[in-house]
């Protein structure tokens, strides 16, 4: 059993390709996707490998590396490392918008899953109200993103629905204070997320 556990948010500041091998089709180098949702995902083993590689790249102690992550697969003395990573799942996705350049879009399913994960890992209940959305509709936090009553994302058009803005902003605020990293360029991302929560920045649900 692990003595400590934590929820970690991964924020991509450049394009990420977590490959899933090769395939014959329109896309011959597909990304990893969950079988049941088809959402992009990162396998825990891939995250662990990337963290191990980063630790080695900064000159981490070789013995400590093996203790944390386990010995290399070609080693004759195999044992489990002290650190384990679960699979990463989508929380929000940047999408091009007709207004504001781009927005971060999410959906009730993604929010319900991250809520369940956080509650399971921390043992604390999150005060997030479920916000169902009908097909072809959206719950924007920023009305200035709308053209009339429509929201245009990529080549798709969604009709805005009246929503409990307090509940929506509660979720946005929680993500804004917990998910983004914190200093330098990362501080800019955090400030943008705070503006999201205050309704000054474009965010769609």
PDB file of C-alpha atoms in Angstrom:
ATOM      1  CA  UNK A   1       0.000   0.000   0.000  1.00  0.00           C
ATOM      2  CA  UNK A   2       1.140   3.540  -0.699  1.00  0.00           C
ATOM      3  CA  UNK A   3       1.603   5.832   2.288  1.00  0.00           C
ATOM      4  CA  UNK A   4       0.698   9.026   0.441  1.00  0.00           C
ATOM      5  CA  UNK A   5      -1.465   9.881  -2.539  1.00  0.00           C
ATOM      6  CA  UNK A   6      -2.233  13.074  -4.428  1.00  0.00           C
ATOM      7  CA  UNK A   7      -4.113  14.454  -7.420  1.00  0.00           C
ATOM      8  CA  UNK A   8      -1.807  16.031 -10.001  1.00  0.00           C
ATOM      9  CA  UNK A   9      -2.969  18.315 -12.821  1.00  0.00           C
ATOM     10  CA  UNK A  10      -0.943  18.268 -16.052  1.00  0.00           C
ATOM     11  CA  UNK A  11      -1.018  21.524 -18.037  1.00  0.00           C
ATOM     12  CA  UNK A  12       0.317  21.298 -21.601  1.00  0.00           C
ATOM     13  CA  UNK A  13       1.993  24.527 -22.759  1.00  0.00           C
ATOM     14  CA  UNK A  14       2.956  23.028 -26.131  1.00  0.00           C
ATOM     15  CA  UNK A  15       1.454  20.268 -28.310  1.00  0.00           C
ATOM     16  CA  UNK A  16       1.712  16.827 -26.721  1.00  0.00           C
ATOM     17  CA  UNK A  17       1.626  13.517 -28.590  1.00  0.00           C
ATOM     18  CA  UNK A  18       1.321  10.465 -26.361  1.00  0.00           C
ATOM     19  CA  UNK A  19       1.614   7.830 -29.058  1.00  0.00           C
ATOM     20  CA  UNK A  20      -0.322   4.579 -29.210  1.00  0.00           C
ATOM     21  CA  UNK A  21       1.913   2.705 -31.643  1.00  0.00           C
ATOM     22  CA  UNK A  22       1.115   2.494 -35.342  1.00  0.00           C
ATOM     23  CA  UNK A  23      -2.077   1.819 -37.262  1.00  0.00           C
ATOM     24  CA  UNK A  24      -3.258   1.417 -40.838  1.00  0.00           C
ATOM     25  CA  UNK A  25      -5.712   4.163 -41.695  1.00  0.00           C
ATOM     26  CA  UNK A  26      -6.083   7.910 -42.186  1.00  0.00           C
ATOM     27  CA  UNK A  27      -3.890   8.480 -39.118  1.00  0.00           C
ATOM     28  CA  UNK A  28      -0.903   6.134 -39.014  1.00  0.00           C
ATOM     29  CA  UNK A  29       0.488   7.362 -35.675  1.00  0.00           C
ATOM     30  CA  UNK A  30      -2.566   7.688 -33.406  1.00  0.00           C
ATOM     31  CA  UNK A  31      -2.624   9.083 -29.891  1.00  0.00           C
ATOM     32  CA  UNK A  32      -3.695   7.188 -26.803  1.00  0.00           C
ATOM     33  CA  UNK A  33      -7.456   7.276 -26.239  1.00  0.00           C
ATOM     34  CA  UNK A  34      -9.744   5.768 -23.648  1.00  0.00           C
ATOM     35  CA  UNK A  35     -11.641   2.850 -25.120  1.00  0.00           C
ATOM     36  CA  UNK A  36     -14.959   3.709 -23.453  1.00  0.00           C
ATOM     37  CA  UNK A  37     -15.032   7.504 -24.076  1.00  0.00           C
ATOM     38  CA  UNK A  38     -12.572   7.945 -26.968  1.00  0.00           C
ATOM     39  CA  UNK A  39     -11.113  10.900 -25.036  1.00  0.00           C
ATOM     40  CA  UNK A  40      -7.349  11.503 -25.318  1.00  0.00           C
ATOM     41  CA  UNK A  41      -5.501  10.063 -22.332  1.00  0.00           C
ATOM     42  CA  UNK A  42      -2.017   9.480 -20.932  1.00  0.00           C
ATOM     43  CA  UNK A  43      -1.245   5.989 -19.665  1.00  0.00           C
ATOM     44  CA  UNK A  44       0.220   6.019 -16.164  1.00  0.00           C
ATOM     45  CA  UNK A  45       3.204   3.987 -17.363  1.00  0.00           C
ATOM     46  CA  UNK A  46       4.007   6.678 -19.941  1.00  0.00           C
ATOM     47  CA  UNK A  47       3.836   9.445 -17.338  1.00  0.00           C
ATOM     48  CA  UNK A  48       6.089   7.447 -15.030  1.00  0.00           C
ATOM     49  CA  UNK A  49       8.586   6.919 -17.835  1.00  0.00           C
ATOM     50  CA  UNK A  50       8.626  10.628 -18.683  1.00  0.00           C
ATOM     51  CA  UNK A  51       9.135  11.614 -15.032  1.00  0.00           C
ATOM     52  CA  UNK A  52      11.926   9.057 -14.695  1.00  0.00           C
ATOM     53  CA  UNK A  53      13.604  10.383 -17.844  1.00  0.00           C
ATOM     54  CA  UNK A  54      13.341  13.948 -16.538  1.00  0.00           C
ATOM     55  CA  UNK A  55      14.806  12.915 -13.189  1.00  0.00           C
ATOM     56  CA  UNK A  56      17.731  11.264 -14.959  1.00  0.00           C
ATOM     57  CA  UNK A  57      18.206  14.300 -17.246  1.00  0.00           C
ATOM     58  CA  UNK A  58      18.715  16.658 -14.301  1.00  0.00           C
ATOM     59  CA  UNK A  59      21.338  14.350 -12.821  1.00  0.00           C
ATOM     60  CA  UNK A  60      19.266  12.506 -10.236  1.00  0.00           C
ATOM     61  CA  UNK A  61      21.031   9.895  -8.119  1.00  0.00           C
ATOM     62  CA  UNK A  62      20.976   6.519  -9.908  1.00  0.00           C
ATOM     63  CA  UNK A  63      20.205   4.499  -6.785  1.00  0.00           C
ATOM     64  CA  UNK A  64      17.383   6.863  -5.838  1.00  0.00           C
ATOM     65  CA  UNK A  65      15.964   6.599  -9.355  1.00  0.00           C
ATOM     66  CA  UNK A  66      15.727   2.822  -8.999  1.00  0.00           C
ATOM     67  CA  UNK A  67      14.149   3.134  -5.548  1.00  0.00           C
ATOM     68  CA  UNK A  68      11.533   5.599  -6.803  1.00  0.00           C
ATOM     69  CA  UNK A  69      10.711   4.136 -10.196  1.00  0.00           C
ATOM     70  CA  UNK A  70      12.029   0.577 -10.056  1.00  0.00           C
ATOM     71  CA  UNK A  71      15.074  -0.847 -11.887  1.00  0.00           C
ATOM     72  CA  UNK A  72      15.312  -0.875 -15.721  1.00  0.00           C
ATOM     73  CA  UNK A  73      13.430  -3.730 -17.409  1.00  0.00           C
ATOM     74  CA  UNK A  74      16.691  -5.338 -18.539  1.00  0.00           C
ATOM     75  CA  UNK A  75      17.913  -5.552 -14.948  1.00  0.00           C
ATOM     76  CA  UNK A  76      18.198  -9.010 -13.421  1.00  0.00           C
ATOM     77  CA  UNK A  77      16.877  -7.766 -10.074  1.00  0.00           C
ATOM     78  CA  UNK A  78      13.352  -6.505 -10.734  1.00  0.00           C
ATOM     79  CA  UNK A  79      11.096  -4.997  -8.068  1.00  0.00           C
ATOM     80  CA  UNK A  80       8.337  -2.397  -7.883  1.00  0.00           C
ATOM     81  CA  UNK A  81       9.267   1.255  -7.452  1.00  0.00           C
ATOM     82  CA  UNK A  82       8.033   3.377  -4.564  1.00  0.00           C
ATOM     83  CA  UNK A  83       6.099   5.723  -6.876  1.00  0.00           C
ATOM     84  CA  UNK A  84       3.109   4.845  -9.036  1.00  0.00           C
ATOM     85  CA  UNK A  85       1.083   6.977 -11.462  1.00  0.00           C
ATOM     86  CA  UNK A  86      -2.513   6.547 -12.562  1.00  0.00           C
ATOM     87  CA  UNK A  87      -3.772   7.349 -16.059  1.00  0.00           C
ATOM     88  CA  UNK A  88      -4.317  11.030 -16.886  1.00  0.00           C
ATOM     89  CA  UNK A  89      -7.719  12.062 -18.220  1.00  0.00           C
ATOM     90  CA  UNK A  90      -9.014  15.200 -19.930  1.00  0.00           C
ATOM     91  CA  UNK A  91     -10.402  18.021 -17.764  1.00  0.00           C
ATOM     92  CA  UNK A  92     -10.544  20.865 -20.301  1.00  0.00           C
ATOM     93  CA  UNK A  93      -9.403  21.291 -23.876  1.00  0.00           C
ATOM     94  CA  UNK A  94      -8.360  24.461 -25.779  1.00  0.00           C
ATOM     95  CA  UNK A  95     -10.661  25.020 -28.752  1.00  0.00           C
ATOM     96  CA  UNK A  96     -10.621  27.765 -31.390  1.00  0.00           C
ATOM     97  CA  UNK A  97     -13.445  30.257 -30.946  1.00  0.00           C
ATOM     98  CA  UNK A  98     -14.953  32.778 -33.369  1.00  0.00           C
ATOM     99  CA  UNK A  99     -14.539  35.366 -30.616  1.00  0.00           C
ATOM    100  CA  UNK A 100     -11.663  35.634 -28.140  1.00  0.00           C
ATOM    101  CA  UNK A 101      -9.288  33.465 -30.197  1.00  0.00           C
ATOM    102  CA  UNK A 102      -9.769  30.305 -28.186  1.00  0.00           C
ATOM    103  CA  UNK A 103     -11.568  29.029 -25.113  1.00  0.00           C
ATOM    104  CA  UNK A 104     -11.175  26.088 -22.764  1.00  0.00           C
ATOM    105  CA  UNK A 105     -14.057  23.701 -23.277  1.00  0.00           C
ATOM    106  CA  UNK A 106     -15.138  20.858 -21.041  1.00  0.00           C
ATOM    107  CA  UNK A 107     -18.231  18.713 -20.570  1.00  0.00           C
ATOM    108  CA  UNK A 108     -20.357  17.287 -17.722  1.00  0.00           C
ATOM    109  CA  UNK A 109     -18.768  13.857 -18.140  1.00  0.00           C
ATOM    110  CA  UNK A 110     -15.203  15.169 -17.771  1.00  0.00           C
ATOM    111  CA  UNK A 111     -16.153  17.301 -14.751  1.00  0.00           C
ATOM    112  CA  UNK A 112     -17.995  14.422 -13.076  1.00  0.00           C
ATOM    113  CA  UNK A 113     -14.981  12.161 -13.522  1.00  0.00           C
ATOM    114  CA  UNK A 114     -12.465  14.663 -12.138  1.00  0.00           C
ATOM    115  CA  UNK A 115     -14.789  15.361  -9.214  1.00  0.00           C
ATOM    116  CA  UNK A 116     -15.048  11.647  -8.458  1.00  0.00           C
ATOM    117  CA  UNK A 117     -11.285  11.228  -8.714  1.00  0.00           C
ATOM    118  CA  UNK A 118     -10.534  14.181  -6.412  1.00  0.00           C
ATOM    119  CA  UNK A 119     -13.069  13.009  -3.832  1.00  0.00           C
ATOM    120  CA  UNK A 120     -11.674   9.468  -3.930  1.00  0.00           C
ATOM    121  CA  UNK A 121      -8.071  10.596  -3.568  1.00  0.00           C
ATOM    122  CA  UNK A 122      -8.580  13.306  -0.943  1.00  0.00           C
ATOM    123  CA  UNK A 123     -11.532  11.896   1.000  1.00  0.00           C
ATOM    124  CA  UNK A 124     -13.198  15.323   0.838  1.00  0.00           C
ATOM    125  CA  UNK A 125     -16.470  16.193  -0.865  1.00  0.00           C
ATOM    126  CA  UNK A 126     -16.457  18.800  -3.650  1.00  0.00           C
ATOM    127  CA  UNK A 127     -19.365  21.220  -3.728  1.00  0.00           C
ATOM    128  CA  UNK A 128     -19.853  20.988  -7.484  1.00  0.00           C
ATOM    129  CA  UNK A 129     -23.414  21.093  -8.791  1.00  0.00           C
ATOM    130  CA  UNK A 130     -24.083  18.803 -11.759  1.00  0.00           C
ATOM    131  CA  UNK A 131     -24.720  20.887 -14.883  1.00  0.00           C
ATOM    132  CA  UNK A 132     -26.312  18.786 -17.637  1.00  0.00           C
ATOM    133  CA  UNK A 133     -26.072  20.094 -21.207  1.00  0.00           C
ATOM    134  CA  UNK A 134     -28.294  19.024 -24.088  1.00  0.00           C
ATOM    135  CA  UNK A 135     -26.841  17.997 -27.439  1.00  0.00           C
ATOM    136  CA  UNK A 136     -26.017  21.063 -29.552  1.00  0.00           C
ATOM    137  CA  UNK A 137     -26.170  23.448 -26.592  1.00  0.00           C
ATOM    138  CA  UNK A 138     -23.576  25.028 -24.296  1.00  0.00           C
ATOM    139  CA  UNK A 139     -23.229  26.821 -20.967  1.00  0.00           C
ATOM    140  CA  UNK A 140     -20.927  29.820 -21.525  1.00  0.00           C
ATOM    141  CA  UNK A 141     -19.561  31.736 -18.547  1.00  0.00           C
ATOM    142  CA  UNK A 142     -18.798  34.769 -20.699  1.00  0.00           C
ATOM    143  CA  UNK A 143     -21.718  36.167 -22.774  1.00  0.00           C
ATOM    144  CA  UNK A 144     -19.306  38.255 -24.887  1.00  0.00           C
ATOM    145  CA  UNK A 145     -18.271  35.030 -26.635  1.00  0.00           C
ATOM    146  CA  UNK A 146     -21.721  34.698 -28.164  1.00  0.00           C
ATOM    147  CA  UNK A 147     -22.904  35.849 -31.579  1.00  0.00           C
ATOM    148  CA  UNK A 148     -26.537  36.485 -30.826  1.00  0.00           C
ATOM    149  CA  UNK A 149     -27.357  33.358 -28.861  1.00  0.00           C
ATOM    150  CA  UNK A 150     -24.783  31.176 -30.612  1.00  0.00           C
ATOM    151  CA  UNK A 151     -21.299  30.042 -29.673  1.00  0.00           C
ATOM    152  CA  UNK A 152     -18.976  29.080 -32.526  1.00  0.00           C
ATOM    153  CA  UNK A 153     -16.156  26.647 -31.751  1.00  0.00           C
ATOM    154  CA  UNK A 154     -14.044  25.404 -34.656  1.00  0.00           C
ATOM    155  CA  UNK A 155     -16.619  24.571 -37.373  1.00  0.00           C
ATOM    156  CA  UNK A 156     -19.422  23.884 -34.893  1.00  0.00           C
ATOM    157  CA  UNK A 157     -22.262  26.080 -33.677  1.00  0.00           C
ATOM    158  CA  UNK A 158     -23.865  25.733 -30.245  1.00  0.00           C
ATOM    159  CA  UNK A 159     -26.917  27.423 -28.796  1.00  0.00           C
ATOM    160  CA  UNK A 160     -26.390  29.022 -25.400  1.00  0.00           C
ATOM    161  CA  UNK A 161     -28.582  27.797 -22.554  1.00  0.00           C
ATOM    162  CA  UNK A 162     -29.459  29.710 -19.407  1.00  0.00           C
ATOM    163  CA  UNK A 163     -27.515  28.265 -16.507  1.00  0.00           C
ATOM    164  CA  UNK A 164     -26.789  28.557 -12.826  1.00  0.00           C
ATOM    165  CA  UNK A 165     -23.849  30.922 -13.271  1.00  0.00           C
ATOM    166  CA  UNK A 166     -22.936  30.696  -9.573  1.00  0.00           C
ATOM    167  CA  UNK A 167     -22.533  26.908  -9.788  1.00  0.00           C
ATOM    168  CA  UNK A 168     -20.587  27.181 -13.040  1.00  0.00           C
ATOM    169  CA  UNK A 169     -18.242  29.842 -11.676  1.00  0.00           C
ATOM    170  CA  UNK A 170     -17.721  27.782  -8.523  1.00  0.00           C
ATOM    171  CA  UNK A 171     -16.344  24.938 -10.641  1.00  0.00           C
ATOM    172  CA  UNK A 172     -14.247  27.353 -12.718  1.00  0.00           C
ATOM    173  CA  UNK A 173     -12.839  29.008  -9.602  1.00  0.00           C
ATOM    174  CA  UNK A 174     -11.872  25.685  -8.032  1.00  0.00           C
ATOM    175  CA  UNK A 175     -10.058  24.621 -11.195  1.00  0.00           C
ATOM    176  CA  UNK A 176      -8.450  28.064 -11.532  1.00  0.00           C
ATOM    177  CA  UNK A 177      -6.922  27.903  -8.066  1.00  0.00           C
ATOM    178  CA  UNK A 178      -5.867  24.246  -8.107  1.00  0.00           C
ATOM    179  CA  UNK A 179      -5.114  23.180 -11.678  1.00  0.00           C
ATOM    180  CA  UNK A 180      -2.752  25.714 -13.333  1.00  0.00           C
ATOM    181  CA  UNK A 181       0.931  25.853 -12.348  1.00  0.00           C
ATOM    182  CA  UNK A 182       2.209  28.868 -10.439  1.00  0.00           C
ATOM    183  CA  UNK A 183       5.159  31.081 -11.474  1.00  0.00           C
ATOM    184  CA  UNK A 184       6.758  32.782 -14.492  1.00  0.00           C
ATOM    185  CA  UNK A 185       4.919  31.798 -17.666  1.00  0.00           C
ATOM    186  CA  UNK A 186       2.878  29.520 -15.447  1.00  0.00           C
ATOM    187  CA  UNK A 187       1.755  32.540 -13.439  1.00  0.00           C
ATOM    188  CA  UNK A 188       0.286  34.032 -16.604  1.00  0.00           C
ATOM    189  CA  UNK A 189      -1.727  30.853 -17.082  1.00  0.00           C
ATOM    190  CA  UNK A 190      -2.940  31.019 -13.495  1.00  0.00           C
ATOM    191  CA  UNK A 191      -4.012  34.657 -13.924  1.00  0.00           C
ATOM    192  CA  UNK A 192      -5.898  33.737 -17.086  1.00  0.00           C
ATOM    193  CA  UNK A 193      -7.671  30.985 -15.176  1.00  0.00           C
ATOM    194  CA  UNK A 194      -8.636  33.457 -12.455  1.00  0.00           C
ATOM    195  CA  UNK A 195     -10.096  35.762 -15.093  1.00  0.00           C
ATOM    196  CA  UNK A 196     -12.023  32.757 -16.356  1.00  0.00           C
ATOM    197  CA  UNK A 197     -13.570  32.315 -12.920  1.00  0.00           C
ATOM    198  CA  UNK A 198     -14.527  35.996 -12.716  1.00  0.00           C
ATOM    199  CA  UNK A 199     -16.212  35.869 -16.113  1.00  0.00           C
ATOM    200  CA  UNK A 200     -13.630  38.159 -17.757  1.00  0.00           C
ATOM    201  CA  UNK A 201     -12.113  35.375 -19.836  1.00  0.00           C
ATOM    202  CA  UNK A 202     -13.713  33.074 -22.379  1.00  0.00           C
ATOM    203  CA  UNK A 203     -14.608  29.673 -21.016  1.00  0.00           C
ATOM    204  CA  UNK A 204     -17.304  27.328 -22.216  1.00  0.00           C
ATOM    205  CA  UNK A 205     -18.917  24.293 -20.709  1.00  0.00           C
TER     206      UNK A 205
END
